[in-house]
Amino acid sequence: MLSKITRRNFFNKSLGLSAGALFFKNLPVFGIRIKETTPMIVTSHTNQTGQLAMEAGWKILAEGGSAVDAVEKAANVIEVDPEDTSVGYGGLPNENGIVQLDASIMDGKTYNAGAVACLENIKNPASVARVVMERTDHILMVGQGALEFARKWGFKEEDLLTEKSRKIWLRWKENLNKYDDWGPPDHLRDKQKIESYWKNFPEVEHHYGTTNVLAVDKNGDIAGITTTSGLSFKIPGRVGDSPIIGAGLYVDNEIGAAGATGRGEDVIKSLASYYMVLRMKDGRTPQQACEDALHMIIGKYSNVNPDFYPSEKFIAINKFGETGCATMRSNRNPIMSVRTGNGYTKYEGEIGYPDK
Ligand code: ASP
């Protein structure tokens, strides 16, 4: 696979072309790999629900359906899992105990996007985002307006707080402390102090968490979704990167798609998903593009707080069906779920900074 990308670079250089554009437009000429590795659907979720989601999305792709239908179907499976405290129903709430969801969708074929932020009481924010995308001239709807819009389109309202997520929130309330989200940004605080504080409360779940779903269909069209309950115990009204096109998600039908999870504040400032797609346009593989985005963010912090290593995880795919996945730091390599005609597999990516 790498040799093909090298060939592409050679092709561009030898003809003096701007990186990417012509090669991708001429894909059918070189299209052997499309048959080999696409259709394809991937997600950052690697648990059993992630696998079920891949099977649901794959069924659509295998029957010749569109990437946009496949990503919606797959994301919905993850959103309704009550055990998952990072996405949709059962997600961890904001500091007032209210679950507020963010989601975005992008359809490469139509160069169209839709998103919702701070949406309450609706189990499938990705589907609301799709209606915003297809049935309005808007891209991002928030809060009460997004809820009213969803109601008008017949989405059912329900309480998204499960017993499990309510209990976790209560534990957090009981341990409320000065290391919540009030005060200066984390990268200007003593990160080690914050981390050691949380080590004293291992039973208090406190996390980021989101899912990205990206797909290429049989026509080579690409789509993606990012959906989340966002940062647990966030200040009410906080919007993360997931519903921001270019930050938590980006799709370019001629190149590929990328999605982000982790500290949304970093991803918004760096427009990380857009950056990854641009890197792929410049000839980088999805794996390299994910690592490039990590390095870019760490580089930005190096003069401000060199000890600050945030917790993003990036995934990316290109039109050929190549995949990439990287995280800033971790005690194990990041993984993502991949479903193609060859079955379900887990792709293992790289840790950007293993020594930290
Ligand atoms: N990026 C999401 C947010 O900041 C959370 C996550 O992905 O873990 O809301």
mmCIF file with all atom_site columns, N, CA, C and O and ligand atoms in Angstrom, residues 102 208-210 228 230-231 238 240-242 260-265, ligand 1:
data_model
loop_
_atom_site.group_PDB
_atom_site.id
_atom_site.type_symbol
_atom_site.label_atom_id
_atom_site.label_alt_id
_atom_site.label_comp_id
_atom_site.label_asym_id
_atom_site.label_entity_id
_atom_site.label_seq_id
_atom_site.pdbx_PDB_ins_code
_atom_site.Cartn_x
_atom_site.Cartn_y
_atom_site.Cartn_z
_atom_site.occupancy
_atom_site.B_iso_or_equiv
_atom_site.pdbx_formal_charge
_atom_site.auth_seq_id
_atom_site.auth_comp_id
_atom_site.auth_asym_id
_atom_site.auth_atom_id
_atom_site.pdbx_PDB_model_num
ATOM   1  N N  . ASP A 1 102 ? -23.318 16.203 21.682 1.00 0.00 ? 102 ASP A N  1
ATOM   2  C CA . ASP A 1 102 ? -22.796 16.896 20.499 1.00 0.00 ? 102 ASP A CA 1
ATOM   3  C C  . ASP A 1 102 ? -22.600 15.856 19.392 1.00 0.00 ? 102 ASP A C  1
ATOM   4  O O  . ASP A 1 102 ? -22.126 14.743 19.677 1.00 0.00 ? 102 ASP A O  1
ATOM   5  N N  . TYR A 1 208 ? -13.013 11.952 29.059 1.00 0.00 ? 208 TYR A N  1
ATOM   6  C CA . TYR A 1 208 ? -13.459 12.303 27.726 1.00 0.00 ? 208 TYR A CA 1
ATOM   7  C C  . TYR A 1 208 ? -14.020 11.017 27.133 1.00 0.00 ? 208 TYR A C  1
ATOM   8  O O  . TYR A 1 208 ? -13.981 9.970  27.758 1.00 0.00 ? 208 TYR A O  1
ATOM   9  N N  . GLY A 1 209 ? -14.475 11.043 25.911 1.00 0.00 ? 209 GLY A N  1
ATOM   10 C CA . GLY A 1 209 ? -14.987 9.809  25.301 1.00 0.00 ? 209 GLY A CA 1
ATOM   11 C C  . GLY A 1 209 ? -15.989 10.175 24.232 1.00 0.00 ? 209 GLY A C  1
ATOM   12 O O  . GLY A 1 209 ? -16.816 11.056 24.434 1.00 0.00 ? 209 GLY A O  1
ATOM   13 N N  . THR A 1 210 ? -15.892 9.533  23.121 1.00 0.00 ? 210 THR A N  1
ATOM   14 C CA . THR A 1 210 ? -16.617 9.931  21.905 1.00 0.00 ? 210 THR A CA 1
ATOM   15 C C  . THR A 1 210 ? -16.487 8.772  20.949 1.00 0.00 ? 210 THR A C  1
ATOM   16 O O  . THR A 1 210 ? -15.643 7.912  21.133 1.00 0.00 ? 210 THR A O  1
ATOM   17 N N  . THR A 1 228 ? -21.001 12.229 20.610 1.00 0.00 ? 228 THR A N  1
ATOM   18 C CA . THR A 1 228 ? -20.443 12.182 21.963 1.00 0.00 ? 228 THR A CA 1
ATOM   19 C C  . THR A 1 228 ? -21.368 12.769 23.011 1.00 0.00 ? 228 THR A C  1
ATOM   20 O O  . THR A 1 228 ? -22.240 13.586 22.680 1.00 0.00 ? 228 THR A O  1
ATOM   21 N N  . GLY A 1 230 ? -19.552 14.126 25.291 1.00 0.00 ? 230 GLY A N  1
ATOM   22 C CA . GLY A 1 230 ? -18.548 15.160 25.598 1.00 0.00 ? 230 GLY A CA 1
ATOM   23 C C  . GLY A 1 230 ? -17.821 14.913 26.900 1.00 0.00 ? 230 GLY A C  1
ATOM   24 O O  . GLY A 1 230 ? -17.909 13.850 27.509 1.00 0.00 ? 230 GLY A O  1
ATOM   25 N N  . LEU A 1 231 ? -17.128 15.906 27.307 1.00 0.00 ? 231 LEU A N  1
ATOM   26 C CA . LEU A 1 231 ? -16.367 15.840 28.551 1.00 0.00 ? 231 LEU A CA 1
ATOM   27 C C  . LEU A 1 231 ? -17.320 15.660 29.725 1.00 0.00 ? 231 LEU A C  1
ATOM   28 O O  . LEU A 1 231 ? -18.281 16.415 29.867 1.00 0.00 ? 231 LEU A O  1
ATOM   29 N N  . ARG A 1 238 ? -21.135 23.952 27.575 1.00 0.00 ? 238 ARG A N  1
ATOM   30 C CA . ARG A 1 238 ? -19.827 23.754 26.920 1.00 0.00 ? 238 ARG A CA 1
ATOM   31 C C  . ARG A 1 238 ? -20.013 22.912 25.649 1.00 0.00 ? 238 ARG A C  1
ATOM   32 O O  . ARG A 1 238 ? -20.674 21.889 25.662 1.00 0.00 ? 238 ARG A O  1
ATOM   33 N N  . GLY A 1 240 ? -17.879 20.837 22.731 1.00 0.00 ? 240 GLY A N  1
ATOM   34 C CA . GLY A 1 240 ? -16.555 20.288 22.423 1.00 0.00 ? 240 GLY A CA 1
ATOM   35 C C  . GLY A 1 240 ? -16.266 20.365 20.931 1.00 0.00 ? 240 GLY A C  1
ATOM   36 O O  . GLY A 1 240 ? -16.900 21.109 20.178 1.00 0.00 ? 240 GLY A O  1
ATOM   37 N N  . ASP A 1 241 ? -15.321 19.570 20.508 1.00 0.00 ? 241 ASP A N  1
ATOM   38 C CA . ASP A 1 241 ? -14.898 19.576 19.100 1.00 0.00 ? 241 ASP A CA 1
ATOM   39 C C  . ASP A 1 241 ? -15.814 18.747 18.196 1.00 0.00 ? 241 ASP A C  1
ATOM   40 O O  . ASP A 1 241 ? -15.846 18.950 16.983 1.00 0.00 ? 241 ASP A O  1
ATOM   41 N N  . SER A 1 242 ? -16.538 17.790 18.808 1.00 0.00 ? 242 SER A N  1
ATOM   42 C CA . SER A 1 242 ? -17.257 16.803 17.989 1.00 0.00 ? 242 SER A CA 1
ATOM   43 C C  . SER A 1 242 ? -18.222 17.419 16.975 1.00 0.00 ? 242 SER A C  1
ATOM   44 O O  . SER A 1 242 ? -18.319 16.936 15.845 1.00 0.00 ? 242 SER A O  1
ATOM   45 N N  . ALA A 1 260 ? -11.656 12.895 15.497 1.00 0.00 ? 260 ALA A N  1
ATOM   46 C CA . ALA A 1 260 ? -10.870 13.051 16.723 1.00 0.00 ? 260 ALA A CA 1
ATOM   47 C C  . ALA A 1 260 ? -11.697 12.696 17.946 1.00 0.00 ? 260 ALA A C  1
ATOM   48 O O  . ALA A 1 260 ? -12.914 12.897 17.970 1.00 0.00 ? 260 ALA A O  1
ATOM   49 N N  . THR A 1 261 ? -11.016 12.181 18.966 1.00 0.00 ? 261 THR A N  1
ATOM   50 C CA . THR A 1 261 ? -11.600 12.066 20.300 1.00 0.00 ? 261 THR A CA 1
ATOM   51 C C  . THR A 1 261 ? -10.561 12.606 21.273 1.00 0.00 ? 261 THR A C  1
ATOM   52 O O  . THR A 1 261 ? -9.402  12.790 20.915 1.00 0.00 ? 261 THR A O  1
ATOM   53 N N  . GLY A 1 262 ? -10.990 12.847 22.495 1.00 0.00 ? 262 GLY A N  1
ATOM   54 C CA . GLY A 1 262 ? -10.054 13.380 23.489 1.00 0.00 ? 262 GLY A CA 1
ATOM   55 C C  . GLY A 1 262 ? -10.377 14.822 23.829 1.00 0.00 ? 262 GLY A C  1
ATOM   56 O O  . GLY A 1 262 ? -11.503 15.273 23.617 1.00 0.00 ? 262 GLY A O  1
ATOM   57 N N  . ARG A 1 263 ? -9.392  15.532 24.348 1.00 0.00 ? 263 ARG A N  1
ATOM   58 C CA . ARG A 1 263 ? -9.641  16.896 24.854 1.00 0.00 ? 263 ARG A CA 1
ATOM   59 C C  . ARG A 1 263 ? -10.046 17.823 23.703 1.00 0.00 ? 263 ARG A C  1
ATOM   60 O O  . ARG A 1 263 ? -9.208  18.307 22.934 1.00 0.00 ? 263 ARG A O  1
ATOM   61 N N  . GLY A 1 264 ? -11.350 18.071 23.612 1.00 0.00 ? 264 GLY A N  1
ATOM   62 C CA . GLY A 1 264 ? -11.893 18.799 22.479 1.00 0.00 ? 264 GLY A CA 1
ATOM   63 C C  . GLY A 1 264 ? -11.308 20.189 22.314 1.00 0.00 ? 264 GLY A C  1
ATOM   64 O O  . GLY A 1 264 ? -11.230 20.714 21.203 1.00 0.00 ? 264 GLY A O  1
ATOM   65 N N  . GLU A 1 265 ? -10.904 20.791 23.412 1.00 0.00 ? 265 GLU A N  1
ATOM   66 C CA . GLU A 1 265 ? -10.378 22.152 23.353 1.00 0.00 ? 265 GLU A CA 1
ATOM   67 C C  . GLU A 1 265 ? -9.127  22.201 22.463 1.00 0.00 ? 265 GLU A C  1
ATOM   68 O O  . GLU A 1 265 ? -8.940  23.147 21.704 1.00 0.00 ? 265 GLU A O  1
HETATM 69 N N1 . ASP B 2 .   ? -13.747 15.312 22.188 1.00 0.00 ? 1   ASP B N1 1
HETATM 70 C C1 . ASP B 2 .   ? -14.856 15.205 23.080 1.00 0.00 ? 1   ASP B C1 1
HETATM 71 C C2 . ASP B 2 .   ? -15.103 16.531 23.701 1.00 0.00 ? 1   ASP B C2 1
HETATM 72 O O1 . ASP B 2 .   ? -14.178 17.244 23.992 1.00 0.00 ? 1   ASP B O1 1
HETATM 73 C C3 . ASP B 2 .   ? -14.654 14.218 24.153 1.00 0.00 ? 1   ASP B C3 1
HETATM 74 C C4 . ASP B 2 .   ? -13.864 13.029 23.780 1.00 0.00 ? 1   ASP B C4 1
HETATM 75 O O2 . ASP B 2 .   ? -13.664 12.758 22.644 1.00 0.00 ? 1   ASP B O2 1
HETATM 76 O O3 . ASP B 2 .   ? -13.405 12.306 24.641 1.00 0.00 ? 1   ASP B O3 1
HETATM 77 O O4 . ASP B 2 .   ? -16.247 16.817 23.968 1.00 0.00 ? 1   ASP B O4 1
#
